[in-house]
Amino acid sequence: MRVLVTGGAGFIGGHLAEAFARDGHDVVVLDNFDPYYDTRIKEHNVEVGRAAADDGDGSYDLVEGDVRDADLVADLVADADYVYHQAAQAGVRTDYSPRKYDEVNVDGTLNVLDAARDHDIERLVFASSSSVYGKPRYLPYDEDHLTTPISPYGASKLAGERYAMVYAERYGVPAVALRYFTVYGPRMRPNMAVSNFVSRCLDGEPPVVYGDGSQTRDMTYVADILSANRALLDTDAADGEVMNVGSTDNIDIETLATEIRDQLAPELEIEYADAYEVDADHSHADVSKASELIGYEPTYTIREGVEAFVEWYRDNRGWYEPLVRNS
Ligand code: NAD
């Protein structure tokens, strides 16, 4: 199969591209190497993808370009059987103007959707986010929960997701939206809690918790995100649907910081800084819909996932840590 992964040099897209190339698919990655974190992490992701293609039966091609370039996107989608649209200005906290989120996450998504409408593809998977929910009315969130995002990022993801569903309904585009819940794992984005805590503790610096640490999260290990995406290669059962993909295991940020600190540097005191207003207070996934439609079951508890990440971090500290600290 020919699989286009937009944002395939990034964290999650990098894992998808690697796995698909290893599984024997012909992978094309479209990425503009946006420098909002150190692009050498993305170059590393590309190397991992190329090596996976060499190890497996698939192929790996990189196209350096922008999802805002409609002609380029149309050409790439025309050649693809599956499209995994991961490219985005990610992260609720970056201080980009709402227009940047809009241009990349909404206009860029419309380019992908237009191309998918005009060409026959097997499936288009849109990377959505738990940020679409905003403030919880109840937890865990199911997909019928109100969507009232509290950040420009969340608003742009909701718009992209709604457009994907409109294209599915009106134009028959086989689109699926996966709402990812706080994803972490090897080669993760630097500006996230798990990488910050691990990196600072191993470097002898106190972990910094934003707010009082009572915020709760479904931290989702990237292998589980991969398994949900992989399942969509084989089934059309979720076409036209939005589904939560989370760990269902839940932890508050202070406990997460404390456990990582206790394991890696028990002598350090946790520090506290002002909360970010755009951070959701609580987030927790009900994944019964994904379980029913595509057989999704999270396999990593948060403690198992963090342990796996720490092990990977220690093995890769030499190249990863300076880049994380640089971002
Ligand atoms: P990431 O920033 O590592 O990956 C996104 C990639 O998209 C990057 O490599 C970036 O260079 C690329 N990109 C950005 N703008 C682009 C453009 N205009 N044209 C082409 N490429 C562009 O982020 P990630 O954590 O891997 O997130 C992947 C997807 O998953 C995103 O859509 C994000 O919104 C979504 N998501 C991530 C999480 C998470 O916890 N990591 C949670 C919910 C949703």
mmCIF file of C-alpha atoms and ligand atoms in Angstrom:
data_model
loop_
_atom_site.group_PDB
_atom_site.id
_atom_site.type_symbol
_atom_site.label_atom_id
_atom_site.label_comp_id
_atom_site.label_asym_id
_atom_site.label_seq_id
_atom_site.Cartn_x
_atom_site.Cartn_y
_atom_site.Cartn_z
ATOM 1 C CA MET A 1 0.000 0.000 0.000
ATOM 2 C CA ARG A 2 1.091 3.572 -0.626
ATOM 3 C CA VAL A 3 0.771 5.552 2.574
ATOM 4 C CA LEU A 4 1.152 9.317 2.799
ATOM 5 C CA VAL A 5 2.031 10.554 6.291
ATOM 6 C CA THR A 6 1.793 14.323 6.575
ATOM 7 C CA GLY A 7 3.859 15.573 9.493
ATOM 8 C CA GLY A 8 5.730 12.285 9.201
ATOM 9 C CA ALA A 9 9.002 13.781 10.454
ATOM 10 C CA GLY A 10 7.332 14.661 13.748
ATOM 11 C CA PHE A 11 6.861 12.560 16.852
ATOM 12 C CA ILE A 12 3.680 10.577 16.140
ATOM 13 C CA GLY A 13 3.961 10.762 12.345
ATOM 14 C CA GLY A 14 7.536 9.501 12.695
ATOM 15 C CA HIS A 15 6.339 6.414 14.543
ATOM 16 C CA LEU A 16 3.624 5.781 11.957
ATOM 17 C CA ALA A 17 6.041 6.178 9.031
ATOM 18 C CA GLU A 18 8.579 3.902 10.683
ATOM 19 C CA ALA A 19 6.019 1.174 11.406
ATOM 20 C CA PHE A 20 4.378 1.316 7.988
ATOM 21 C CA ALA A 21 7.746 1.199 6.184
ATOM 22 C CA ARG A 22 8.790 -1.758 8.327
ATOM 23 C CA ASP A 23 5.470 -3.485 7.604
ATOM 24 C CA GLY A 24 6.248 -3.341 3.872
ATOM 25 C CA HIS A 25 4.254 -0.298 2.775
ATOM 26 C CA ASP A 26 5.517 2.425 0.464
ATOM 27 C CA VAL A 27 5.634 5.452 2.714
ATOM 28 C CA VAL A 28 5.786 9.074 1.619
ATOM 29 C CA VAL A 29 6.375 11.654 4.313
ATOM 30 C CA LEU A 30 5.384 15.273 3.795
ATOM 31 C CA ASP A 31 6.862 17.627 6.378
ATOM 32 C CA ASN A 32 8.072 21.225 6.404
ATOM 33 C CA PHE A 33 10.430 20.748 9.381
ATOM 34 C CA ASP A 34 8.740 23.523 11.286
ATOM 35 C CA PRO A 35 11.379 24.799 13.759
ATOM 36 C CA TYR A 36 9.101 25.165 16.783
ATOM 37 C CA TYR A 37 11.296 22.528 18.395
ATOM 38 C CA ASP A 38 14.779 21.411 17.417
ATOM 39 C CA THR A 39 14.519 20.102 13.865
ATOM 40 C CA ARG A 40 17.394 17.685 14.448
ATOM 41 C CA ILE A 41 14.877 15.512 16.318
ATOM 42 C CA LYS A 42 12.852 15.422 13.087
ATOM 43 C CA GLU A 43 15.955 14.609 11.030
ATOM 44 C CA HIS A 44 16.542 11.704 13.402
ATOM 45 C CA ASN A 45 12.941 10.539 12.903
ATOM 46 C CA VAL A 46 13.529 10.507 9.147
ATOM 47 C CA GLU A 47 16.669 8.411 9.605
ATOM 48 C CA VAL A 48 14.685 5.927 11.719
ATOM 49 C CA GLY A 49 12.019 5.724 8.993
ATOM 50 C CA ARG A 50 14.582 5.138 6.261
ATOM 51 C CA ALA A 51 16.279 2.426 8.328
ATOM 52 C CA ALA A 52 12.916 0.733 8.910
ATOM 53 C CA ALA A 53 12.294 0.642 5.157
ATOM 54 C CA ASP A 54 15.754 -0.871 4.644
ATOM 55 C CA ASP A 55 15.060 -3.495 7.335
ATOM 56 C CA GLY A 56 11.592 -4.296 6.052
ATOM 57 C CA ASP A 57 10.078 -4.682 2.606
ATOM 58 C CA GLY A 58 8.706 -1.180 2.271
ATOM 59 C CA SER A 59 10.091 2.099 0.986
ATOM 60 C CA TYR A 60 10.431 5.560 2.484
ATOM 61 C CA ASP A 61 10.446 8.868 0.635
ATOM 62 C CA LEU A 62 10.662 12.293 2.159
ATOM 63 C CA VAL A 63 9.053 15.326 0.538
ATOM 64 C CA GLU A 64 10.031 18.556 2.229
ATOM 65 C CA GLY A 65 7.021 20.751 1.747
ATOM 66 C CA ASP A 66 4.024 22.390 3.306
ATOM 67 C CA VAL A 67 0.439 21.225 3.767
ATOM 68 C CA ARG A 68 -0.560 24.798 2.948
ATOM 69 C CA ASP A 69 0.649 24.136 -0.627
ATOM 70 C CA ALA A 70 -2.586 22.830 -2.187
ATOM 71 C CA ASP A 71 -1.008 21.697 -5.485
ATOM 72 C CA LEU A 72 1.714 19.716 -3.744
ATOM 73 C CA VAL A 73 -0.800 18.094 -1.405
ATOM 74 C CA ALA A 74 -3.077 17.202 -4.340
ATOM 75 C CA ASP A 75 -0.196 15.523 -6.198
ATOM 76 C CA LEU A 76 0.818 13.474 -3.160
ATOM 77 C CA VAL A 77 -2.709 12.429 -2.227
ATOM 78 C CA ALA A 78 -3.375 11.401 -5.846
ATOM 79 C CA ASP A 79 -0.605 8.810 -5.516
ATOM 80 C CA ALA A 80 -1.666 7.489 -2.108
ATOM 81 C CA ASP A 81 -3.956 4.673 -0.980
ATOM 82 C CA TYR A 82 -3.999 5.815 2.664
ATOM 83 C CA VAL A 83 -3.432 9.277 4.087
ATOM 84 C CA TYR A 84 -2.459 9.786 7.737
ATOM 85 C CA HIS A 85 -2.781 13.516 8.281
ATOM 86 C CA GLN A 86 -0.610 14.328 11.304
ATOM 87 C CA ALA A 87 0.902 17.641 10.165
ATOM 88 C CA ALA A 88 -0.131 20.440 12.467
ATOM 89 C CA GLN A 89 1.009 23.261 14.601
ATOM 90 C CA ALA A 90 0.825 21.032 17.673
ATOM 91 C CA GLY A 91 0.676 21.955 21.342
ATOM 92 C CA VAL A 92 -1.740 24.147 23.267
ATOM 93 C CA ARG A 93 0.959 26.236 24.901
ATOM 94 C CA THR A 94 2.938 27.632 22.008
ATOM 95 C CA ASP A 95 2.395 31.339 21.752
ATOM 96 C CA TYR A 96 1.751 31.379 18.035
ATOM 97 C CA SER A 97 -1.067 33.603 16.911
ATOM 98 C CA PRO A 98 -4.403 31.855 16.379
ATOM 99 C CA ARG A 99 -3.887 32.564 12.666
ATOM 100 C CA LYS A 100 -0.933 30.207 12.504
ATOM 101 C CA TYR A 101 -3.055 27.408 13.993
ATOM 102 C CA ASP A 102 -5.783 28.290 11.541
ATOM 103 C CA GLU A 103 -3.553 28.344 8.468
ATOM 104 C CA VAL A 104 -1.792 25.056 9.197
ATOM 105 C CA ASN A 105 -4.413 23.073 11.098
ATOM 106 C CA VAL A 106 -7.534 24.212 9.249
ATOM 107 C CA ASP A 107 -6.459 25.408 5.774
ATOM 108 C CA GLY A 108 -3.806 22.676 5.572
ATOM 109 C CA THR A 109 -6.448 20.087 6.497
ATOM 110 C CA LEU A 110 -8.823 21.474 3.874
ATOM 111 C CA ASN A 111 -6.097 20.984 1.256
ATOM 112 C CA VAL A 112 -5.816 17.337 2.291
ATOM 113 C CA LEU A 113 -9.601 16.902 2.325
ATOM 114 C CA ASP A 114 -10.082 18.544 -1.090
ATOM 115 C CA ALA A 115 -7.459 16.226 -2.543
ATOM 116 C CA ALA A 116 -9.064 13.196 -0.877
ATOM 117 C CA ARG A 117 -12.446 14.196 -2.336
ATOM 118 C CA ASP A 118 -10.958 14.498 -5.822
ATOM 119 C CA HIS A 119 -8.983 11.250 -5.765
ATOM 120 C CA ASP A 120 -9.905 7.735 -4.832
ATOM 121 C CA ILE A 121 -8.265 6.823 -1.554
ATOM 122 C CA GLU A 122 -8.920 3.970 0.851
ATOM 123 C CA ARG A 123 -8.865 6.051 4.009
ATOM 124 C CA LEU A 124 -7.940 9.425 5.459
ATOM 125 C CA VAL A 125 -7.054 9.487 9.149
ATOM 126 C CA PHE A 126 -7.084 12.880 10.832
ATOM 127 C CA ALA A 127 -5.073 13.402 14.027
ATOM 128 C CA SER A 128 -7.458 15.193 16.347
ATOM 129 C CA SER A 129 -6.999 15.933 20.011
ATOM 130 C CA SER A 130 -8.577 15.703 23.444
ATOM 131 C CA SER A 131 -8.124 19.510 23.444
ATOM 132 C CA VAL A 132 -11.400 19.755 21.510
ATOM 133 C CA TYR A 133 -13.283 19.015 24.748
ATOM 134 C CA GLY A 134 -12.147 21.997 26.828
ATOM 135 C CA LYS A 135 -13.714 21.974 30.271
ATOM 136 C CA PRO A 136 -15.187 18.647 31.368
ATOM 137 C CA ARG A 137 -18.915 18.409 32.200
ATOM 138 C CA TYR A 138 -18.267 14.813 33.199
ATOM 139 C CA LEU A 139 -15.399 12.354 33.011
ATOM 140 C CA PRO A 140 -14.289 10.210 31.334
ATOM 141 C CA TYR A 141 -15.126 12.008 28.100
ATOM 142 C CA ASP A 142 -17.119 10.064 25.561
ATOM 143 C CA GLU A 143 -17.391 11.375 22.017
ATOM 144 C CA ASP A 144 -20.848 12.879 22.721
ATOM 145 C CA HIS A 145 -19.398 15.221 25.339
ATOM 146 C CA LEU A 146 -19.714 18.911 24.465
ATOM 147 C CA THR A 147 -16.771 20.331 22.554
ATOM 148 C CA THR A 148 -15.842 23.767 23.895
ATOM 149 C CA PRO A 149 -12.093 24.145 23.348
ATOM 150 C CA ILE A 150 -10.272 26.714 25.477
ATOM 151 C CA SER A 151 -7.208 27.251 23.260
ATOM 152 C CA PRO A 152 -6.667 28.370 19.650
ATOM 153 C CA TYR A 153 -5.026 24.983 19.110
ATOM 154 C CA GLY A 154 -8.113 23.100 20.369
ATOM 155 C CA ALA A 155 -10.401 25.286 18.256
ATOM 156 C CA SER A 156 -8.326 24.603 15.132
ATOM 157 C CA LYS A 157 -8.314 20.855 15.785
ATOM 158 C CA LEU A 158 -12.079 20.873 16.246
ATOM 159 C CA ALA A 159 -12.521 22.762 12.972
ATOM 160 C CA GLY A 160 -10.257 20.300 11.122
ATOM 161 C CA GLU A 161 -12.142 17.372 12.613
ATOM 162 C CA ARG A 162 -15.568 18.803 11.757
ATOM 163 C CA TYR A 163 -14.459 19.480 8.177
ATOM 164 C CA ALA A 164 -13.255 15.879 7.924
ATOM 165 C CA MET A 165 -16.676 14.645 9.054
ATOM 166 C CA VAL A 166 -18.478 17.008 6.638
ATOM 167 C CA TYR A 167 -16.346 15.717 3.754
ATOM 168 C CA ALA A 168 -17.175 12.161 4.838
ATOM 169 C CA GLU A 169 -20.895 12.913 4.948
ATOM 170 C CA ARG A 170 -21.225 15.111 1.866
ATOM 171 C CA TYR A 171 -18.508 13.833 -0.457
ATOM 172 C CA GLY A 172 -18.036 10.263 0.703
ATOM 173 C CA VAL A 173 -14.430 10.794 1.778
ATOM 174 C CA PRO A 174 -13.527 7.762 3.951
ATOM 175 C CA ALA A 175 -12.334 9.960 6.802
ATOM 176 C CA VAL A 176 -11.779 8.984 10.438
ATOM 177 C CA ALA A 177 -10.773 11.365 13.229
ATOM 178 C CA LEU A 178 -8.812 10.057 16.201
ATOM 179 C CA ARG A 179 -8.814 12.224 19.310
ATOM 180 C CA TYR A 180 -5.411 11.522 20.837
ATOM 181 C CA PHE A 181 -4.963 12.004 24.580
ATOM 182 C CA THR A 182 -1.525 13.356 25.669
ATOM 183 C CA VAL A 183 0.870 11.122 23.781
ATOM 184 C CA TYR A 184 4.406 10.348 24.974
ATOM 185 C CA GLY A 185 7.188 7.913 24.166
ATOM 186 C CA PRO A 186 10.531 7.632 22.387
ATOM 187 C CA ARG A 187 11.516 10.702 20.337
ATOM 188 C CA MET A 188 8.635 12.660 21.824
ATOM 189 C CA ARG A 189 8.212 16.389 21.465
ATOM 190 C CA PRO A 190 10.459 18.097 23.994
ATOM 191 C CA ASN A 191 7.953 20.575 25.361
ATOM 192 C CA MET A 192 5.785 18.046 27.189
ATOM 193 C CA ALA A 193 5.564 16.967 30.832
ATOM 194 C CA VAL A 194 7.109 13.496 30.628
ATOM 195 C CA SER A 195 10.159 14.565 28.592
ATOM 196 C CA ASN A 196 10.662 17.653 30.781
ATOM 197 C CA PHE A 197 10.457 15.719 34.038
ATOM 198 C CA VAL A 198 12.758 12.899 32.899
ATOM 199 C CA SER A 199 15.270 15.180 31.270
ATOM 200 C CA ARG A 200 15.489 17.617 34.178
ATOM 201 C CA CYS A 201 15.719 14.892 36.828
ATOM 202 C CA LEU A 202 18.491 13.047 34.988
ATOM 203 C CA ASP A 203 20.310 16.351 34.575
ATOM 204 C CA GLY A 204 20.080 17.063 38.318
ATOM 205 C CA GLU A 205 17.512 19.846 37.958
ATOM 206 C CA PRO A 206 14.163 19.882 39.767
ATOM 207 C CA PRO A 207 11.121 18.968 37.697
ATOM 208 C CA VAL A 208 8.842 21.983 37.188
ATOM 209 C CA VAL A 209 5.097 21.520 37.584
ATOM 210 C CA TYR A 210 2.860 24.190 36.069
ATOM 211 C CA GLY A 211 0.027 25.045 38.446
ATOM 212 C CA ASP A 212 -0.522 22.989 41.602
ATOM 213 C CA GLY A 213 -0.192 19.663 39.798
ATOM 214 C CA SER A 214 -3.756 18.595 40.457
ATOM 215 C CA GLN A 215 -4.493 18.535 36.717
ATOM 216 C CA THR A 216 -5.174 14.985 35.547
ATOM 217 C CA ARG A 217 -4.263 13.379 32.245
ATOM 218 C CA ASP A 218 -4.723 10.143 30.342
ATOM 219 C CA MET A 219 -1.095 9.799 29.301
ATOM 220 C CA THR A 220 -1.032 7.566 26.209
ATOM 221 C CA TYR A 221 2.060 5.621 25.198
ATOM 222 C CA VAL A 222 2.803 6.083 21.502
ATOM 223 C CA ALA A 223 2.658 2.322 20.776
ATOM 224 C CA ASP A 224 -1.050 2.382 21.629
ATOM 225 C CA ILE A 225 -1.613 5.338 19.284
ATOM 226 C CA LEU A 226 0.183 3.339 16.614
ATOM 227 C CA SER A 227 -2.044 0.305 17.123
ATOM 228 C CA ALA A 228 -5.220 2.385 16.641
ATOM 229 C CA ASN A 229 -3.812 3.864 13.422
ATOM 230 C CA ARG A 230 -2.634 0.493 12.183
ATOM 231 C CA ALA A 231 -6.076 -1.016 12.708
ATOM 232 C CA LEU A 232 -7.485 1.561 10.269
ATOM 233 C CA LEU A 233 -5.483 0.043 7.422
ATOM 234 C CA ASP A 234 -7.718 -3.013 7.612
ATOM 235 C CA THR A 235 -11.222 -1.798 8.375
ATOM 236 C CA ASP A 236 -13.724 0.723 7.091
ATOM 237 C CA ALA A 237 -15.846 0.284 10.238
ATOM 238 C CA ALA A 238 -14.922 3.733 11.539
ATOM 239 C CA ASP A 239 -15.263 5.746 8.321
ATOM 240 C CA GLY A 240 -17.150 8.965 9.053
ATOM 241 C CA GLU A 241 -16.525 8.583 12.805
ATOM 242 C CA VAL A 242 -14.686 10.459 15.534
ATOM 243 C CA MET A 243 -13.081 8.287 18.231
ATOM 244 C CA ASN A 244 -11.154 8.834 21.439
ATOM 245 C CA VAL A 245 -7.777 7.132 21.605
ATOM 246 C CA GLY A 246 -6.348 7.325 25.113
ATOM 247 C CA SER A 247 -4.776 5.108 27.715
ATOM 248 C CA THR A 248 -7.809 5.208 30.077
ATOM 249 C CA ASP A 249 -5.185 5.141 32.838
ATOM 250 C CA ASN A 250 -5.216 8.508 34.541
ATOM 251 C CA ILE A 251 -2.740 10.391 36.676
ATOM 252 C CA ASP A 252 -2.394 13.831 38.200
ATOM 253 C CA ILE A 253 0.658 15.799 37.138
ATOM 254 C CA GLU A 254 2.066 16.147 40.649
ATOM 255 C CA THR A 255 1.999 12.363 41.120
ATOM 256 C CA LEU A 256 3.628 11.909 37.710
ATOM 257 C CA ALA A 257 6.411 14.360 38.617
ATOM 258 C CA THR A 258 6.842 12.813 42.056
ATOM 259 C CA GLU A 259 7.109 9.262 40.746
ATOM 260 C CA ILE A 260 9.636 10.223 38.070
ATOM 261 C CA ARG A 261 11.614 12.267 40.628
ATOM 262 C CA ASP A 262 11.553 9.419 43.180
ATOM 263 C CA GLN A 263 12.855 7.001 40.595
ATOM 264 C CA LEU A 264 15.528 9.170 38.988
ATOM 265 C CA ALA A 265 16.635 11.817 41.491
ATOM 266 C CA PRO A 266 14.996 11.462 44.934
ATOM 267 C CA GLU A 267 17.118 14.283 46.368
ATOM 268 C CA LEU A 268 15.422 16.939 44.189
ATOM 269 C CA GLU A 269 12.515 19.145 45.339
ATOM 270 C CA ILE A 270 9.689 19.623 42.846
ATOM 271 C CA GLU A 271 9.277 23.260 41.749
ATOM 272 C CA TYR A 272 5.983 24.920 40.876
ATOM 273 C CA ALA A 273 5.360 27.616 38.273
ATOM 274 C CA ASP A 274 2.268 29.492 37.095
ATOM 275 C CA ALA A 275 -0.328 27.360 35.331
ATOM 276 C CA TYR A 276 -0.990 27.903 31.637
ATOM 277 C CA GLU A 277 -4.514 29.175 31.146
ATOM 278 C CA VAL A 278 -4.970 27.169 27.952
ATOM 279 C CA ASP A 279 -4.164 23.876 29.693
ATOM 280 C CA ALA A 280 -7.237 21.783 30.430
ATOM 281 C CA ASP A 281 -7.690 20.961 34.120
ATOM 282 C CA HIS A 282 -8.688 17.373 33.569
ATOM 283 C CA SER A 283 -8.694 14.943 30.711
ATOM 284 C CA HIS A 284 -9.741 11.314 30.728
ATOM 285 C CA ALA A 285 -10.804 9.089 27.833
ATOM 286 C CA ASP A 286 -13.658 6.684 27.408
ATOM 287 C CA VAL A 287 -12.448 4.501 24.534
ATOM 288 C CA SER A 288 -15.416 2.148 24.255
ATOM 289 C CA LYS A 289 -16.302 3.457 20.797
ATOM 290 C CA ALA A 290 -12.823 2.750 19.385
ATOM 291 C CA SER A 291 -12.852 -0.570 21.150
ATOM 292 C CA GLU A 292 -16.157 -1.513 19.559
ATOM 293 C CA LEU A 293 -15.400 -0.225 16.041
ATOM 294 C CA ILE A 294 -11.739 -1.099 15.556
ATOM 295 C CA GLY A 295 -10.872 -3.355 18.501
ATOM 296 C CA TYR A 296 -8.698 -0.692 20.139
ATOM 297 C CA GLU A 297 -7.416 -1.644 23.608
ATOM 298 C CA PRO A 298 -4.686 0.353 25.334
ATOM 299 C CA THR A 299 -1.895 -1.953 26.438
ATOM 300 C CA TYR A 300 0.371 0.369 28.456
ATOM 301 C CA THR A 301 -0.451 1.674 31.910
ATOM 302 C CA ILE A 302 1.147 5.046 32.580
ATOM 303 C CA ARG A 303 3.744 3.491 34.865
ATOM 304 C CA GLU A 304 4.692 0.896 32.224
ATOM 305 C CA GLY A 305 4.886 3.563 29.522
ATOM 306 C CA VAL A 306 7.015 5.908 31.611
ATOM 307 C CA GLU A 307 9.332 3.016 32.458
ATOM 308 C CA ALA A 308 9.693 2.191 28.755
ATOM 309 C CA PHE A 309 10.332 5.860 27.966
ATOM 310 C CA VAL A 310 12.991 6.197 30.684
ATOM 311 C CA GLU A 311 14.742 3.090 29.374
ATOM 312 C CA TRP A 312 14.713 4.517 25.854
ATOM 313 C CA TYR A 313 15.848 7.913 27.158
ATOM 314 C CA ARG A 314 18.863 6.418 28.926
ATOM 315 C CA ASP A 315 19.881 4.586 25.722
ATOM 316 C CA ASN A 316 19.439 7.706 23.585
ATOM 317 C CA ARG A 317 20.449 10.382 26.036
ATOM 318 C CA GLY A 318 23.589 11.324 24.108
ATOM 319 C CA TRP A 319 21.798 12.766 21.106
ATOM 320 C CA TYR A 320 18.287 13.426 22.442
ATOM 321 C CA GLU A 321 18.966 15.300 25.666
ATOM 322 C CA PRO A 322 20.868 18.267 24.205
ATOM 323 C CA LEU A 323 18.129 18.702 21.610
ATOM 324 C CA VAL A 324 15.358 18.493 24.207
ATOM 325 C CA ARG A 325 17.088 21.045 26.394
ATOM 326 C CA ASN A 326 17.663 23.261 23.346
ATOM 327 C CA SER A 327 13.947 23.421 22.492
HETATM 328 P P1 NAD B 1 4.947 17.155 16.064
HETATM 329 O O1 NAD B 1 5.046 18.638 16.112
HETATM 330 O O2 NAD B 1 6.103 16.356 16.541
HETATM 331 O O3 NAD B 1 4.571 16.683 14.597
HETATM 332 C C1 NAD B 1 3.910 17.496 13.669
HETATM 333 C C2 NAD B 1 4.757 17.547 12.413
HETATM 334 O O4 NAD B 1 4.052 18.359 11.464
HETATM 335 C C3 NAD B 1 6.120 18.188 12.637
HETATM 336 O O5 NAD B 1 7.156 17.361 12.158
HETATM 337 C C4 NAD B 1 6.054 19.482 11.837
HETATM 338 O O6 NAD B 1 7.310 19.853 11.252
HETATM 339 C C5 NAD B 1 5.010 19.146 10.790
HETATM 340 N N1 NAD B 1 4.354 20.346 10.275
HETATM 341 C C6 NAD B 1 3.955 21.433 10.982
HETATM 342 N N2 NAD B 1 3.443 22.351 10.157
HETATM 343 C C7 NAD B 1 3.507 21.815 8.912
HETATM 344 C C8 NAD B 1 3.147 22.309 7.631
HETATM 345 N N3 NAD B 1 2.615 23.526 7.468
HETATM 346 N N4 NAD B 1 3.370 21.524 6.547
HETATM 347 C C9 NAD B 1 3.944 20.288 6.698
HETATM 348 N N5 NAD B 1 4.318 19.790 7.886
HETATM 349 C C10 NAD B 1 4.097 20.544 8.985
HETATM 350 O O7 NAD B 1 3.642 16.787 16.906
HETATM 351 P P2 NAD B 1 3.075 15.366 17.340
HETATM 352 O O8 NAD B 1 3.041 15.346 18.810
HETATM 353 O O9 NAD B 1 3.744 14.284 16.598
HETATM 354 O O10 NAD B 1 1.567 15.510 16.824
HETATM 355 C C11 NAD B 1 1.120 14.872 15.625
HETATM 356 C C12 NAD B 1 -0.353 15.134 15.443
HETATM 357 O O11 NAD B 1 -1.073 14.625 16.553
HETATM 358 C C13 NAD B 1 -0.700 16.620 15.361
HETATM 359 O O12 NAD B 1 -1.731 16.771 14.419
HETATM 360 C C14 NAD B 1 -1.187 16.948 16.759
HETATM 361 O O13 NAD B 1 -2.095 18.024 16.734
HETATM 362 C C15 NAD B 1 -1.864 15.637 17.139
HETATM 363 N N6 NAD B 1 -1.921 15.402 18.584
HETATM 364 C C16 NAD B 1 -0.781 15.173 19.300
HETATM 365 C C17 NAD B 1 -0.881 14.925 20.667
HETATM 366 C C18 NAD B 1 0.326 14.643 21.516
HETATM 367 O O14 NAD B 1 0.170 14.503 22.727
HETATM 368 N N7 NAD B 1 1.534 14.543 20.976
HETATM 369 C C19 NAD B 1 -2.131 14.925 21.299
HETATM 370 C C20 NAD B 1 -3.265 15.179 20.529
HETATM 371 C C21 NAD B 1 -3.151 15.391 19.164
#
